[in-house]
């Protein structure tokens, strides 16, 4: 059985690969400093894993970018990409089926114009 920290590392790494994601945020963002982005070693603070009979449910807490670099890409599209990447990587890297991947946007960061 894999620990939730191992699962969280794969989930956090998967989410942060997606265009439009600035990083991971704490699930308790207001208490833990709303502005802070989580480093790889702290992805577990931004991922909640729940086991069910059908597989696992994963909650992913993200910070997304807003600005010219992401114009035309909707938050819903970025969230869908996160869901697909997380499910794919969990199955291919750990052999785990994620039944549900919930994406929560904890903050929006403005990306500088170029």
mmCIF file of C-alpha atoms in Angstrom:
data_model
loop_
_atom_site.group_PDB
_atom_site.id
_atom_site.type_symbol
_atom_site.label_atom_id
_atom_site.label_comp_id
_atom_site.label_asym_id
_atom_site.label_seq_id
_atom_site.Cartn_x
_atom_site.Cartn_y
_atom_site.Cartn_z
ATOM 1 C CA UNK A 1 0.000 0.000 0.000
ATOM 2 C CA UNK A 2 1.313 3.406 -0.972
ATOM 3 C CA UNK A 3 1.383 6.284 1.474
ATOM 4 C CA UNK A 4 -0.703 9.379 0.878
ATOM 5 C CA UNK A 5 2.552 11.388 0.663
ATOM 6 C CA UNK A 6 3.732 9.324 -2.323
ATOM 7 C CA UNK A 7 0.358 9.755 -4.009
ATOM 8 C CA UNK A 8 0.420 13.501 -3.208
ATOM 9 C CA UNK A 9 3.859 13.853 -4.801
ATOM 10 C CA UNK A 10 2.643 12.276 -8.052
ATOM 11 C CA UNK A 11 -0.575 14.335 -7.977
ATOM 12 C CA UNK A 12 1.245 17.612 -7.260
ATOM 13 C CA UNK A 13 3.841 16.933 -9.928
ATOM 14 C CA UNK A 14 1.101 16.094 -12.423
ATOM 15 C CA UNK A 15 -0.899 19.229 -11.670
ATOM 16 C CA UNK A 16 2.078 21.573 -11.908
ATOM 17 C CA UNK A 17 2.975 20.232 -15.384
ATOM 18 C CA UNK A 18 -0.237 21.728 -16.776
ATOM 19 C CA UNK A 19 -0.088 25.021 -18.650
ATOM 20 C CA UNK A 20 -1.884 27.668 -16.596
ATOM 21 C CA UNK A 21 -0.999 26.212 -13.194
ATOM 22 C CA UNK A 22 1.383 28.404 -11.199
ATOM 23 C CA UNK A 23 1.750 25.874 -8.408
ATOM 24 C CA UNK A 24 0.135 24.019 -5.555
ATOM 25 C CA UNK A 25 -1.482 25.687 -2.555
ATOM 26 C CA UNK A 26 -2.312 24.481 0.902
ATOM 27 C CA UNK A 27 -5.809 23.103 1.410
ATOM 28 C CA UNK A 28 -5.842 25.454 4.424
ATOM 29 C CA UNK A 29 -4.594 28.422 2.392
ATOM 30 C CA UNK A 30 -5.991 31.167 4.599
ATOM 31 C CA UNK A 31 -4.473 29.677 7.761
ATOM 32 C CA UNK A 32 -1.189 28.637 6.107
ATOM 33 C CA UNK A 33 -0.544 31.941 4.209
ATOM 34 C CA UNK A 34 -2.753 32.422 1.189
ATOM 35 C CA UNK A 35 0.127 33.617 -1.001
ATOM 36 C CA UNK A 36 2.517 30.724 -0.377
ATOM 37 C CA UNK A 37 3.137 28.198 -3.126
ATOM 38 C CA UNK A 38 4.043 24.712 -1.981
ATOM 39 C CA UNK A 39 7.374 23.174 -2.879
ATOM 40 C CA UNK A 40 7.578 19.559 -4.034
ATOM 41 C CA UNK A 41 8.375 18.435 -0.494
ATOM 42 C CA UNK A 42 5.071 19.923 0.743
ATOM 43 C CA UNK A 43 2.641 18.772 -1.967
ATOM 44 C CA UNK A 44 0.843 16.663 0.654
ATOM 45 C CA UNK A 45 -0.486 19.926 2.153
ATOM 46 C CA UNK A 46 -2.245 20.652 -1.138
ATOM 47 C CA UNK A 47 -3.603 17.174 -1.874
ATOM 48 C CA UNK A 48 -6.253 15.206 -0.009
ATOM 49 C CA UNK A 49 -6.527 11.487 -0.768
ATOM 50 C CA UNK A 50 -9.608 9.508 0.253
ATOM 51 C CA UNK A 51 -9.959 5.772 -0.328
ATOM 52 C CA UNK A 52 -13.274 4.405 -1.579
ATOM 53 C CA UNK A 53 -14.427 0.984 -2.753
ATOM 54 C CA UNK A 54 -14.231 2.182 -6.370
ATOM 55 C CA UNK A 55 -10.688 3.561 -6.084
ATOM 56 C CA UNK A 56 -9.435 6.813 -4.639
ATOM 57 C CA UNK A 57 -10.784 10.325 -4.639
ATOM 58 C CA UNK A 58 -8.199 13.084 -4.898
ATOM 59 C CA UNK A 59 -8.682 16.758 -4.026
ATOM 60 C CA UNK A 60 -6.055 19.022 -5.628
ATOM 61 C CA UNK A 61 -5.576 22.607 -4.391
ATOM 62 C CA UNK A 62 -3.970 24.808 -7.040
ATOM 63 C CA UNK A 63 -2.902 28.337 -7.869
ATOM 64 C CA UNK A 64 -3.632 29.280 -11.468
ATOM 65 C CA UNK A 65 -2.299 32.090 -13.600
ATOM 66 C CA UNK A 66 -4.307 34.943 -15.007
ATOM 67 C CA UNK A 67 -3.055 37.205 -17.737
ATOM 68 C CA UNK A 68 -1.895 37.445 -21.311
ATOM 69 C CA UNK A 69 0.019 34.152 -21.295
ATOM 70 C CA UNK A 70 -3.111 32.193 -20.482
ATOM 71 C CA UNK A 71 -5.661 34.310 -22.339
ATOM 72 C CA UNK A 72 -8.004 32.111 -24.277
ATOM 73 C CA UNK A 73 -7.530 29.233 -21.849
ATOM 74 C CA UNK A 74 -10.369 28.979 -19.369
ATOM 75 C CA UNK A 75 -9.944 27.841 -15.786
ATOM 76 C CA UNK A 76 -12.386 25.016 -16.531
ATOM 77 C CA UNK A 77 -10.107 23.780 -19.345
ATOM 78 C CA UNK A 78 -7.039 23.934 -17.106
ATOM 79 C CA UNK A 79 -8.941 22.029 -14.406
ATOM 80 C CA UNK A 80 -9.996 19.342 -16.895
ATOM 81 C CA UNK A 81 -6.367 18.987 -18.027
ATOM 82 C CA UNK A 82 -5.297 18.571 -14.389
ATOM 83 C CA UNK A 83 -7.922 15.875 -13.858
ATOM 84 C CA UNK A 84 -6.834 13.933 -16.930
ATOM 85 C CA UNK A 85 -3.094 14.205 -16.182
ATOM 86 C CA UNK A 86 -3.528 13.206 -12.524
ATOM 87 C CA UNK A 87 -5.623 10.147 -13.434
ATOM 88 C CA UNK A 88 -3.187 9.129 -16.189
ATOM 89 C CA UNK A 89 -0.045 9.522 -14.048
ATOM 90 C CA UNK A 90 -1.485 7.770 -10.989
ATOM 91 C CA UNK A 91 -2.453 4.785 -13.102
ATOM 92 C CA UNK A 92 0.783 4.648 -15.106
ATOM 93 C CA UNK A 93 3.258 5.494 -12.346
ATOM 94 C CA UNK A 94 1.625 3.879 -9.296
ATOM 95 C CA UNK A 95 -1.009 1.499 -10.694
ATOM 96 C CA UNK A 96 -3.764 3.356 -8.817
ATOM 97 C CA UNK A 97 -7.163 4.184 -10.274
ATOM 98 C CA UNK A 98 -8.432 7.616 -9.288
ATOM 99 C CA UNK A 99 -12.207 7.476 -9.399
ATOM 100 C CA UNK A 100 -12.591 11.234 -8.897
ATOM 101 C CA UNK A 101 -10.169 14.163 -9.105
ATOM 102 C CA UNK A 102 -11.556 17.408 -7.679
ATOM 103 C CA UNK A 103 -9.660 20.597 -8.548
ATOM 104 C CA UNK A 104 -9.881 23.584 -6.209
ATOM 105 C CA UNK A 105 -8.485 26.968 -7.216
ATOM 106 C CA UNK A 106 -7.104 28.573 -4.069
ATOM 107 C CA UNK A 107 -5.685 31.663 -5.756
ATOM 108 C CA UNK A 108 -5.176 33.369 -9.101
ATOM 109 C CA UNK A 109 -1.811 34.984 -9.788
ATOM 110 C CA UNK A 110 -1.420 37.691 -12.407
ATOM 111 C CA UNK A 111 1.174 36.765 -14.999
ATOM 112 C CA UNK A 112 3.251 39.654 -16.368
ATOM 113 C CA UNK A 113 2.599 40.847 -19.894
ATOM 114 C CA UNK A 114 5.298 40.308 -22.498
#
